[in-house]
Coordinates of C-alpha atoms (C1' of nucleotides) in Angstrom, one line a residue:
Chain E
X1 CA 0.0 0.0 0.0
X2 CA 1.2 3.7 -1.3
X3 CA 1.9 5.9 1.7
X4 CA -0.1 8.9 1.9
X5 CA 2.9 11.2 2.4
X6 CA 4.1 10.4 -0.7
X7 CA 0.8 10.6 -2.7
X8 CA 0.9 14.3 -1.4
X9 CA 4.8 14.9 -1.7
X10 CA 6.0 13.4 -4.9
X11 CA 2.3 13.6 -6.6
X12 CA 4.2 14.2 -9.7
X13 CA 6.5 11.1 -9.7
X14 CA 3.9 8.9 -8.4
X15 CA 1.3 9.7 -11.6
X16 CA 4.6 9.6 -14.4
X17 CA 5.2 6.3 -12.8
X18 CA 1.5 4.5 -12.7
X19 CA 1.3 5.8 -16.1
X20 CA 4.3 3.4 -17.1
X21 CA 1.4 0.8 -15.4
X22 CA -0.7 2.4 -18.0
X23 CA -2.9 3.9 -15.5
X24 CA -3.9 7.5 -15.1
X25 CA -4.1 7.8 -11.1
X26 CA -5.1 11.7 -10.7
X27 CA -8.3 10.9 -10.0
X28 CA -7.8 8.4 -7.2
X29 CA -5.0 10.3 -6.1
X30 CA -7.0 13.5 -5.3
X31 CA -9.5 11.4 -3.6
X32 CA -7.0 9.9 -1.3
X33 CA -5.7 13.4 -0.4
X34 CA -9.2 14.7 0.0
X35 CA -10.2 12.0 2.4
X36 CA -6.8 12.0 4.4
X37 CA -7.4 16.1 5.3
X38 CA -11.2 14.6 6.3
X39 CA -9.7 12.4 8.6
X40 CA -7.2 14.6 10.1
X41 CA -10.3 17.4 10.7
X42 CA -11.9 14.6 12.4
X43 CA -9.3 13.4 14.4
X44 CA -8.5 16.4 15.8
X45 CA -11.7 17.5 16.7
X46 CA -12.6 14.2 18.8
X47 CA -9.2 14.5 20.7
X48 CA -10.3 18.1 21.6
X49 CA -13.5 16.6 22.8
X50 CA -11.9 13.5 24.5
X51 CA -9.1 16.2 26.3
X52 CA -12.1 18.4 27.3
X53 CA -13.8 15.0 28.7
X54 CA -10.4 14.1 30.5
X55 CA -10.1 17.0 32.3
X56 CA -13.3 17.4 33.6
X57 CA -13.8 13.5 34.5
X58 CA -10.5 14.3 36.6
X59 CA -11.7 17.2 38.1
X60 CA -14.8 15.4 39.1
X61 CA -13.1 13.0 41.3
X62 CA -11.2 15.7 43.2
X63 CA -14.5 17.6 43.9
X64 CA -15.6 14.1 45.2
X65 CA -13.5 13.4 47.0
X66 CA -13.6 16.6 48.8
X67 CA -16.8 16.1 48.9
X68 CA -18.4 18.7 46.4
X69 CA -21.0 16.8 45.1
X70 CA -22.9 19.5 43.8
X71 CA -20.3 20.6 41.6
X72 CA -19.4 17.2 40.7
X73 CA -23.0 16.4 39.3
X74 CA -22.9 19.7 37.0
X75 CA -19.6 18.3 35.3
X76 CA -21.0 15.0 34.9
X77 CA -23.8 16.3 32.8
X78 CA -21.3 18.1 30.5
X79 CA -19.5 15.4 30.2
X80 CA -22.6 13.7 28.7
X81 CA -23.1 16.3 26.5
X82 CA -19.9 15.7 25.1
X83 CA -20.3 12.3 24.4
X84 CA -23.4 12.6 22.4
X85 CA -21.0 14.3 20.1
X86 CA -18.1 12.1 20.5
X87 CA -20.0 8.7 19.4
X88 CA -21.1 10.1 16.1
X89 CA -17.9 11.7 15.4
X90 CA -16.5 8.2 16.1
X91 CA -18.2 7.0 14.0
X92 CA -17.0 9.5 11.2
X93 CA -14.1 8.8 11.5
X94 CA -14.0 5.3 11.1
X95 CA -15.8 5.3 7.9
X96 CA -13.5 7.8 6.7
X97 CA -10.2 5.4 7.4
X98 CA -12.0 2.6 5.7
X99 CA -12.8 4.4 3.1
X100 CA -9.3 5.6 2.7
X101 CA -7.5 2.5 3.2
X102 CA -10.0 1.2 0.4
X103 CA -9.0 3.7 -1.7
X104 CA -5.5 3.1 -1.2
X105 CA -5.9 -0.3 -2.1
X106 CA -6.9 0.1 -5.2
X107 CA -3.5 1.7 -6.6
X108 CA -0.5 -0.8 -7.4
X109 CA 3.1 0.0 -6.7
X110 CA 5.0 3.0 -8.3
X111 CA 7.4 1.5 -10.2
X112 CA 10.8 2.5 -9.9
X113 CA 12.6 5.2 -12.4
X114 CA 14.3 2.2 -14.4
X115 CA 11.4 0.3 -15.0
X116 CA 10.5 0.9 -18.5
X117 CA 7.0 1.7 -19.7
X118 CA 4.7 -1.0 -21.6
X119 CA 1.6 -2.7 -21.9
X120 CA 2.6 -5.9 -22.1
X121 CA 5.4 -9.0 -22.3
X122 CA 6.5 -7.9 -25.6
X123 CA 7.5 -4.7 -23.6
X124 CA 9.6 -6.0 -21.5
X125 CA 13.7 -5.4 -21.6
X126 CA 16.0 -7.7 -21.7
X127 CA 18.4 -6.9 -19.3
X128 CA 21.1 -10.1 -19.7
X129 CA 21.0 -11.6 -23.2
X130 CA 22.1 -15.2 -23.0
X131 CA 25.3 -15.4 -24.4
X132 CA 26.0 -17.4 -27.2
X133 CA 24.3 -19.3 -29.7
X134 CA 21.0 -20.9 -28.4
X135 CA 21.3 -24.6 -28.0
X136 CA 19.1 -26.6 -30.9
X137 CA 18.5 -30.2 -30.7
X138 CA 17.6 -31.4 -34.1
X139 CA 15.2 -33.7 -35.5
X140 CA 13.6 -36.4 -33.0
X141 CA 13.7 -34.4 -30.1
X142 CA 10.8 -34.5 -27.7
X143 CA 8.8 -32.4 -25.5
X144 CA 9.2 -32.8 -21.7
X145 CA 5.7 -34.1 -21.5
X146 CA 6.7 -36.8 -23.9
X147 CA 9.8 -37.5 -22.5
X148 CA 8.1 -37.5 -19.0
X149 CA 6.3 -40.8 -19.9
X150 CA 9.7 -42.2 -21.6
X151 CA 11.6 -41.8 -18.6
X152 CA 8.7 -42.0 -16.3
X153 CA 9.1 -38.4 -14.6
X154 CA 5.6 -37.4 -14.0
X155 CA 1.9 -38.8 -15.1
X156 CA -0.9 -36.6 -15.3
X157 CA -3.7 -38.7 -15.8
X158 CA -2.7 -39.9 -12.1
X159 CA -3.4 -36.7 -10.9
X160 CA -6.5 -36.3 -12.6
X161 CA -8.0 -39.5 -11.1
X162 CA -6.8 -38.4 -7.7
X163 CA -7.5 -34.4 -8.1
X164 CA -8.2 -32.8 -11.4
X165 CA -5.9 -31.6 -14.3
X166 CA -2.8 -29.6 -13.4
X167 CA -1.7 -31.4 -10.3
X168 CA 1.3 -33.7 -11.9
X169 CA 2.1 -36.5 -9.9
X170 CA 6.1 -37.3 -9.9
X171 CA 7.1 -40.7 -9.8
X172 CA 10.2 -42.2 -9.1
X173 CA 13.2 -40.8 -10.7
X174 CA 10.8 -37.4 -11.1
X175 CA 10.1 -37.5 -7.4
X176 CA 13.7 -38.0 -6.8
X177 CA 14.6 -35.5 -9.0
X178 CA 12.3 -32.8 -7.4
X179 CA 14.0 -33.9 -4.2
X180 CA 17.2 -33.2 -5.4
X181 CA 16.8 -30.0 -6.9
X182 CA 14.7 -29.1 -4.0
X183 CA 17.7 -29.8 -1.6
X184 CA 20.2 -28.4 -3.9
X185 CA 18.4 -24.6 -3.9
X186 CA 18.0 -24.9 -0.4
X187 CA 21.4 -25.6 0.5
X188 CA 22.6 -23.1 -1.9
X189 CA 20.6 -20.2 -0.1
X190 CA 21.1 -21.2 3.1
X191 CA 25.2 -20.5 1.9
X192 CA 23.8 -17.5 0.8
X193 CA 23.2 -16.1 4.4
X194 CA 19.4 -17.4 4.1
X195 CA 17.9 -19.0 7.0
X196 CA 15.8 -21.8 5.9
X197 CA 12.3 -22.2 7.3
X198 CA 9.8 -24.5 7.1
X199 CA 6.0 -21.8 6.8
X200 CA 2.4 -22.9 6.8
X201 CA 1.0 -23.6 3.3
X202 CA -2.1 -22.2 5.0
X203 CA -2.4 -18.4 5.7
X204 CA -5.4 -16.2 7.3
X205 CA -6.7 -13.2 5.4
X206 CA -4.4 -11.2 7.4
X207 CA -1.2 -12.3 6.4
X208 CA -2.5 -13.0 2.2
X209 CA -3.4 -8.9 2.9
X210 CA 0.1 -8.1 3.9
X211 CA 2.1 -8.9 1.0
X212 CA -0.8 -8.3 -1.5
X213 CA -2.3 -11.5 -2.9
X214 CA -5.4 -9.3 -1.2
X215 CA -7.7 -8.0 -2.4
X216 CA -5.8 -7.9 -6.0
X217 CA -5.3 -11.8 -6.5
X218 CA -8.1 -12.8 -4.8
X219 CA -9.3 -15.6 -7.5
X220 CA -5.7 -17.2 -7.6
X221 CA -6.1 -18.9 -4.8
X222 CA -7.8 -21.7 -3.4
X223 CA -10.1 -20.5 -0.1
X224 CA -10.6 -23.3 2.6
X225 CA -14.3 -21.2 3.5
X226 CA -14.5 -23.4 6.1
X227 CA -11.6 -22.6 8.2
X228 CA -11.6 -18.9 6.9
X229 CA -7.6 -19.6 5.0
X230 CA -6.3 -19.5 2.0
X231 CA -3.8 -22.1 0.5
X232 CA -0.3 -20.1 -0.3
X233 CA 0.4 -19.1 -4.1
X234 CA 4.2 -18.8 -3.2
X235 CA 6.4 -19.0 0.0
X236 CA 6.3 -15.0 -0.1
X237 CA 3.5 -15.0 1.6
X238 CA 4.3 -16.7 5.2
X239 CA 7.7 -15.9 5.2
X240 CA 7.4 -12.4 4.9
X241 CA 4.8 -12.6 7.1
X242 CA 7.0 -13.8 9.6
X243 CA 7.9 -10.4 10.7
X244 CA 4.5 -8.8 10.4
X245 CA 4.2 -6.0 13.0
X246 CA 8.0 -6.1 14.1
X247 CA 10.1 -3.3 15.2
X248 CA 13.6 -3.9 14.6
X249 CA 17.0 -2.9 15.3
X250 CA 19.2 -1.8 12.2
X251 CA 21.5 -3.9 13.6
X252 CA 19.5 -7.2 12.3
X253 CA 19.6 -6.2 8.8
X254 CA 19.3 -7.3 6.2
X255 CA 17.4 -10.3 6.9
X256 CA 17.7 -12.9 5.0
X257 CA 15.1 -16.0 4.7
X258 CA 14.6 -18.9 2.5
X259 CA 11.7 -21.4 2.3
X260 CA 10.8 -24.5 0.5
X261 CA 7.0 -25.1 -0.2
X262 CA 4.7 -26.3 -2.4
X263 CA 2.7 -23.2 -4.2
X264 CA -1.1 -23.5 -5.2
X265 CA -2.7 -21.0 -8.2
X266 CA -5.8 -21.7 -9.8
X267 CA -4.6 -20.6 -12.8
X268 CA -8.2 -19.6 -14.0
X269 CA -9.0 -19.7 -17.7
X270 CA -5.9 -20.7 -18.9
X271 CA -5.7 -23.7 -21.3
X272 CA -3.8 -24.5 -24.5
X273 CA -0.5 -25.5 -26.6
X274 CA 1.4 -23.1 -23.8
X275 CA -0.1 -24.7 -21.0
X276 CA 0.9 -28.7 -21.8
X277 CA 2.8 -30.6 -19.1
X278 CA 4.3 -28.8 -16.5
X279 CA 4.3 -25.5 -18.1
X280 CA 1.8 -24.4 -16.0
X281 CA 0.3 -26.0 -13.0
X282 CA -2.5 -25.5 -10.2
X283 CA 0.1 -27.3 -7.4
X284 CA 3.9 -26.9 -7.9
X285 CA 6.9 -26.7 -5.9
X286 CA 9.7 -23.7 -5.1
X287 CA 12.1 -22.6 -2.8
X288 CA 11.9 -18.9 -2.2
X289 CA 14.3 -16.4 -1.0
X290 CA 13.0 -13.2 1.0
X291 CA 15.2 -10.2 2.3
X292 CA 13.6 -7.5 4.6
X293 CA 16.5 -4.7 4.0
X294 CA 16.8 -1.1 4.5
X295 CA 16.1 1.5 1.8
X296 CA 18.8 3.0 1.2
X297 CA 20.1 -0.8 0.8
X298 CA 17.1 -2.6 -1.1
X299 CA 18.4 -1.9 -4.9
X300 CA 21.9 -3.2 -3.8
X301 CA 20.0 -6.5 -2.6
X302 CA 18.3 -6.6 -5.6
X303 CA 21.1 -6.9 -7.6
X304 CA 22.5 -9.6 -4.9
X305 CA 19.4 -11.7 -5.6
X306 CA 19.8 -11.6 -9.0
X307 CA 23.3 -12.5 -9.1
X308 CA 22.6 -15.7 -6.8
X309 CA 19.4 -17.1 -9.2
X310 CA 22.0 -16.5 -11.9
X311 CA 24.6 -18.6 -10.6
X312 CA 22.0 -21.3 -9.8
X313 CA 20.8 -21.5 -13.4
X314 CA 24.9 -20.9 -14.5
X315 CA 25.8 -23.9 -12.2
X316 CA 22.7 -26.1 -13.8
X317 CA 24.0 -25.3 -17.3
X318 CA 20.8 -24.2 -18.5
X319 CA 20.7 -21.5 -21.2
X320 CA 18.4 -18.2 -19.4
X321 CA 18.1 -14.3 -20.3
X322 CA 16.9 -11.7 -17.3
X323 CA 13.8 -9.5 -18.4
X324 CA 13.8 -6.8 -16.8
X325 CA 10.1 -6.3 -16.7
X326 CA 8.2 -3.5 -18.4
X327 CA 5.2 -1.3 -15.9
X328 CA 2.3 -3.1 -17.5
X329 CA 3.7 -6.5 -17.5
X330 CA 5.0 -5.9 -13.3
X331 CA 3.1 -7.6 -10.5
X332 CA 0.5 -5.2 -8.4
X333 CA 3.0 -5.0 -5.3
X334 CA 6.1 -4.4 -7.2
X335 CA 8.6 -1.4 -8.1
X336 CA 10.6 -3.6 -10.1
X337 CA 10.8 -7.3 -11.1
X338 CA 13.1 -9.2 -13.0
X339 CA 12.0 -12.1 -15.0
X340 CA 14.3 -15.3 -15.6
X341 CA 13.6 -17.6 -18.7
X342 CA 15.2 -20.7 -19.4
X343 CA 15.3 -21.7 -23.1
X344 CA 13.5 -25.0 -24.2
X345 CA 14.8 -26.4 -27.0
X346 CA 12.7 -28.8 -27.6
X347 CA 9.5 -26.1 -27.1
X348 CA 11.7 -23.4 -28.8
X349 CA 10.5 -20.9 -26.4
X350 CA 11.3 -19.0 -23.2
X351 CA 10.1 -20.4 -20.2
X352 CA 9.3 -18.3 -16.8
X353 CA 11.6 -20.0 -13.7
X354 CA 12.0 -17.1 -11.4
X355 CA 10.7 -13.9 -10.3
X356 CA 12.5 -11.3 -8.5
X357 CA 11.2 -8.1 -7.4
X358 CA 11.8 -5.4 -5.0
X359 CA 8.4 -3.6 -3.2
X360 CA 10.5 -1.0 -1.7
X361 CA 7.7 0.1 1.1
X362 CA 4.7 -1.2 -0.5
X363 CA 4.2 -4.4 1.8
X364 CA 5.5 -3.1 4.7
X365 CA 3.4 -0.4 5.0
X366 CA 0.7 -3.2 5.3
X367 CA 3.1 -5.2 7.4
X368 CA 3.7 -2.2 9.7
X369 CA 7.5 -3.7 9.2
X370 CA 9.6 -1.0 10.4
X371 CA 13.4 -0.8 12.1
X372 CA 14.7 2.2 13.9
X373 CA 16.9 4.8 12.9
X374 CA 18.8 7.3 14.4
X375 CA 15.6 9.5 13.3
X376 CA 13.1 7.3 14.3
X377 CA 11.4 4.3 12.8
X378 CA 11.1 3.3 8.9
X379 CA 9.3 1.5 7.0
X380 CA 11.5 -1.3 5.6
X381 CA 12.0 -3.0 2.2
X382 CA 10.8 -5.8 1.4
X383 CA 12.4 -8.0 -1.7
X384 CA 12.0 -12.1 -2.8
X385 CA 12.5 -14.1 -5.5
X386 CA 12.2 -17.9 -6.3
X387 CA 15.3 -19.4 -6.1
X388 CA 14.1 -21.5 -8.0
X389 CA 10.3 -23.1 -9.4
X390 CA 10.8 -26.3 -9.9
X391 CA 8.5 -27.6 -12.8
X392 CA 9.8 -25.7 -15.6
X393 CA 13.4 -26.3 -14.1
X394 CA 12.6 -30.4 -14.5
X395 CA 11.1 -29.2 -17.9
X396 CA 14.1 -27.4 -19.4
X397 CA 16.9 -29.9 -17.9
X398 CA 14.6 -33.1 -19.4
X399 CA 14.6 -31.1 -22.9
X400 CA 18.0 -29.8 -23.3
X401 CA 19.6 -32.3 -22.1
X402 CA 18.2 -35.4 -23.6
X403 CA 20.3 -37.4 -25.2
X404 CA 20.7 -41.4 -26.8
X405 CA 22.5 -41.8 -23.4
X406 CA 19.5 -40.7 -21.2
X407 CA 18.8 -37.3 -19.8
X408 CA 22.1 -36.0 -18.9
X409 CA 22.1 -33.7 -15.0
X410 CA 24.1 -31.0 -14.7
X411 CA 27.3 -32.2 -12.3
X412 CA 25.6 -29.8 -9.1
X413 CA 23.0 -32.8 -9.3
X414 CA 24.7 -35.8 -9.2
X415 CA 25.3 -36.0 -5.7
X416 CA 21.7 -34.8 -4.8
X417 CA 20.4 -37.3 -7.0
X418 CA 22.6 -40.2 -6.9
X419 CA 22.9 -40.7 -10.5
X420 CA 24.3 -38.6 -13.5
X421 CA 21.5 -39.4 -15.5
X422 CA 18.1 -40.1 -16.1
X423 CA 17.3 -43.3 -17.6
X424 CA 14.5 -44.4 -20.0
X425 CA 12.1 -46.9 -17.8
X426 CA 10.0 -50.1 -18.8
Chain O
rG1 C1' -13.3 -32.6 22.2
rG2 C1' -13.8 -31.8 28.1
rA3 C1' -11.9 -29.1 32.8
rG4 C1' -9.0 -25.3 34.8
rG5 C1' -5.3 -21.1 34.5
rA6 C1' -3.0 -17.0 32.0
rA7 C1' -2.2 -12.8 28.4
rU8 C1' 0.9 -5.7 31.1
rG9 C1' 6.7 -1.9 27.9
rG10 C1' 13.0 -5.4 24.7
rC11 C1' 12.7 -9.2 28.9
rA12 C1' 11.1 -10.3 33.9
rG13 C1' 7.3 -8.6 36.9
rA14 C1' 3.9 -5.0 40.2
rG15 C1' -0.7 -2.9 39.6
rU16 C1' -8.5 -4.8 41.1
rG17 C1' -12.2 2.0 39.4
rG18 C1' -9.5 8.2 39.9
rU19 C1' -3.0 13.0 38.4
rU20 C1' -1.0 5.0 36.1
rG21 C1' 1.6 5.5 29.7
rA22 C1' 1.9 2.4 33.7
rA23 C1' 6.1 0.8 40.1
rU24 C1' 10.5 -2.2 40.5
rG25 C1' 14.5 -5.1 38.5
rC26 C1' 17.4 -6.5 34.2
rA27 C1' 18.9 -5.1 29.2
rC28 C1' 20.0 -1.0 26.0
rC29 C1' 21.8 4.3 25.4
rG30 C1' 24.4 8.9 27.3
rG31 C1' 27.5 10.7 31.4
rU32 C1' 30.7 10.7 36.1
rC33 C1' 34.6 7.8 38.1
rU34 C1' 39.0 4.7 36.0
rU35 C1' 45.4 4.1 32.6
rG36 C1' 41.5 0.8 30.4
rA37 C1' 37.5 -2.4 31.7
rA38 C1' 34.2 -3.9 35.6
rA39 C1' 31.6 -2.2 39.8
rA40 C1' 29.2 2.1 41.7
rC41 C1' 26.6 6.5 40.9
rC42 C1' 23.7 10.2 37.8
rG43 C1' 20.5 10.8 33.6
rA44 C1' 17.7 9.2 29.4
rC45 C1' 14.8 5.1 27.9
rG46 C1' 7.4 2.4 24.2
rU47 C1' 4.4 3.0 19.6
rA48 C1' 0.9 5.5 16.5
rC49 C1' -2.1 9.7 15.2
rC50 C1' -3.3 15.3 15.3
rG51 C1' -0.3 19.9 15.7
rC52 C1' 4.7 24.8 13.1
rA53 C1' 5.1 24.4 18.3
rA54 C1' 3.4 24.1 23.1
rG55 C1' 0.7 20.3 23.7
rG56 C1' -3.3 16.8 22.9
rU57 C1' -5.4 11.8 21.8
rA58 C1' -5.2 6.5 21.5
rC59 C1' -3.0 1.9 22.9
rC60 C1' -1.8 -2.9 29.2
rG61 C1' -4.0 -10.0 23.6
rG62 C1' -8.6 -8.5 19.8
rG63 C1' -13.7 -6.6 19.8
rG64 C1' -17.9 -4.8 22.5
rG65 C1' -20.2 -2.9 27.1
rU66 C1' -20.9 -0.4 32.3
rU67 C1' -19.1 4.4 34.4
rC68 C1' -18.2 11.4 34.9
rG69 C1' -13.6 8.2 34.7
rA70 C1' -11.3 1.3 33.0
rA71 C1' -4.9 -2.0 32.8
rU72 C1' -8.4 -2.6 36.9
rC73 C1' -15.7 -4.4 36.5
rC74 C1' -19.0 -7.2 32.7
rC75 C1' -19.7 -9.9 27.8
rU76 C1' -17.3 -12.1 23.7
rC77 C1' -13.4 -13.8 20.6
rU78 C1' -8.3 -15.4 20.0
rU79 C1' -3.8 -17.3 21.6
rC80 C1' -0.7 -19.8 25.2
rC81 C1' 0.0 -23.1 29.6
rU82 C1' -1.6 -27.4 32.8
rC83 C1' -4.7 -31.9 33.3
rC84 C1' -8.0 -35.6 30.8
rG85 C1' -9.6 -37.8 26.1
rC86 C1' -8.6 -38.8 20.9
rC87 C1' -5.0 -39.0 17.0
rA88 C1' -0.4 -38.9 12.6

RNA sequence: GGAGGAAUGGCAGAGUGGUUGAAUGCACCGGUCUUGAAAACCGACGUACCGCAAGGUACCGGGGGUUCGAAUCCCUCUUCCUCCGCCA
């Protein structure tokens, strides 16, 4: 969520950059403004009338006690008198936060001066070409969802008799595969400096609030109504959660925090070529990395994330650009995401594998995530990234690396795995 | 699921209707002392909102109520602890 202060002190910057979202914000902007000076009038006038009510519900116990009651009795029925008005100002003044935080809501992240303008993917820059020649594999070579059944990877008529269409179910050397990779990233960012954690895949409105998923993405994902929770999209969501409401010391920063967990998006509407085999999913799996940092630091960090996703994808051989990603094509929360794509040779296309973005203040404001400088406290900045998704990892490395000798790992792998390749089964 | 108990500032822990935003101890910060450190002593020490400021308001798990006045009384919810039951 925008801060106020800085819809009324950089107005200017804050419309140029929506407008790279595409959207013209002067409108809402005003209205923010406008009902932000209603509730300050408000405010001020109900503290005058709860001092005026302190003072005299104090003096009435002194006249009490010395035993004025006469006196005492007038006050009392002032007091009343000012609480007829109090409870309707009250009142006021509720509606008129609610309607402001509503308001604020509605407006996305500003995105940050680099971020270029757009409408959509084909907007977007690339900020690290791959280098070289893109692989090709020739005649005969297969789609991962072909080569899935070959080498028995993942089935997804399984998971259609068990739950529906996009929920994959690995088997064998796929679930070992996803175990490897899944303990490979993790021990990689926990190198890093990331503390690994282990987060509910369940989270109240609250906390799916916080980091933005509400009320923008409310249809991605699944709603247990009975229990009031939603299942998570990403391991964003609890683990920066985890420090919802803190206070901390500048002294703990950066913070850095890393996550394994199966993600769950429902993906509405979606269906096609694109969407075959694990190209897109409802239930998928990802380690995430998180940094709560300070301002002045959070573009540095940025950078830091980037360069470790790059050296995961470097040291699992697989051919990737970084997008840097243009205002319309940028998540609701963010001030700047970069995109990674690995190349599928067999698909000849790009395909998405990680998402790092900074949201300077954006989530913390709704976190109420602050640390303490030597001028007082600060809203924090909030970063993550997936480091990495799995499906379209297992995707790209079946692909690329096929071969008449099997599916050939990358040499991070082998000891995760306990293999150096996969083999064809029955 | 049943029965009890608890929730106060960074931590510990007082406080059962009136100048208590909250005693005290510890921690932290500044200072005195010391060659330095420790000890001792002195001082400062929550957050948010309104206000140029002076100052004001709110907050003692959340919400509601009683009262001129609530950390303190009542209702309700949540969480944690103990015991019993059930269970991976």
């Amino acid at each position: 969520m925008l801060l106020v202060s800085t819809l009324r002190d950089e107005r200017q910057r804050v419309l140029a950059g929506l407008n790279k979202r595409n959207l013209d914000a002067a409108e809402s902007v005003d209205r923010v403004v406008a009902l932000d000076d209603r509730r300050k009038e408000l405010q001020s006038r109900l503290d005058n009338l709860l001092a005026e009510r302190n003072s005299l519900s104090k003096s009435i116990g002194e006249l009490f006690k010395s035993g004025r009651k006469d006196e005492a009795n007038e006050k009392r029925q002032r007091v009343n008198e000012i609480k007829e008005q109090t409870g309707p100002l009250e009142e006021e003044l509720e509606q008129a936060v609610s309607q402001l935080e509503e308001e604020l809501l509605q407006l996305p992240n500003v995105p940050h001066e680099r971020v270029p303008a757009g409408r959509s993917a084909e907007d977007n820059e690339v900020y690290r070409a791959h280098e070289g020649e893109l692989p090709t594999l020739g005649e005969g070579a297969h789609p991962h969802w072909e080569l899935a059944t070959t080498y028995g990877i993942f089935d997804l008529e399984l998971g259609v008799r068990t739950t529906g269409s996009g929920f994959p179910v690995f088997t064998g050397q796929g679930a070992r595969l996803q175990r490897a990779l899944v303990n490979y990233f993790l021990d990689r960012n926990s190198s890093a400096g990331y503390t690994e954690y282990a987060p509910p895949l369940l989270v109240n409105e609250d906390t799916a609030r916080a980091t933005g998923q509400l009320p923008d993405k409310e249809g991605q994902m699944y709603y247990v109504s009975a229990d009031d929770l939603y299942l998570i999209p990403t391991a964003e969501v609890p683990l920066t959660n985890l420090y919802r409401g803190e206070l901390l010391d500048a002294d703990q920063l950066p913070i850095r925090l890393t996550g394994y967990t199966p993600c769950f998006r429902r993906e509405a509407g979606s269906y096609g070529a694109h969407v075959r085999g694990l190209n897109r999913v409802h239930q998928f799996d990802k380690v995430e990395i998180v940094q709560l940092a300070r301002p002045e630091e959070s573009y540095t960090k940025l950078d830091e994330m980037v360069e470790h996703v790059a050296g995961l994808l470097k040291e699992l051989q697989l051919p990737f650009r970084i997008l840097r990603l243009c205002g319309g094509d940028m998540g609701f929360t963010s001030a700047m995401t970069y995109d990674f794509e690995v190349w599928s040779a067999a698909q000849e296309r790009w395909l998405e594998v990680s998402s790092v973005s900074n949201f300077e203040t954006y989530q913390s404001n709704r976190l109420k995530l602050r640390y303490r400088t030597e001028r007082g406290t600060e809203l924090l900045h909030t970063l993550n990234g997936s480091a990495l998704a799995l499906p379209r990892i297992i995707a790209a490395l079946l692909e690329n690396n096929q071969s008449a000798d099997g599916i050939l790992l990358p040499e991070v792998l082998h000891g995760y795995f306990g293999k150096d390749r996969l083999t064809p089964v029955g």
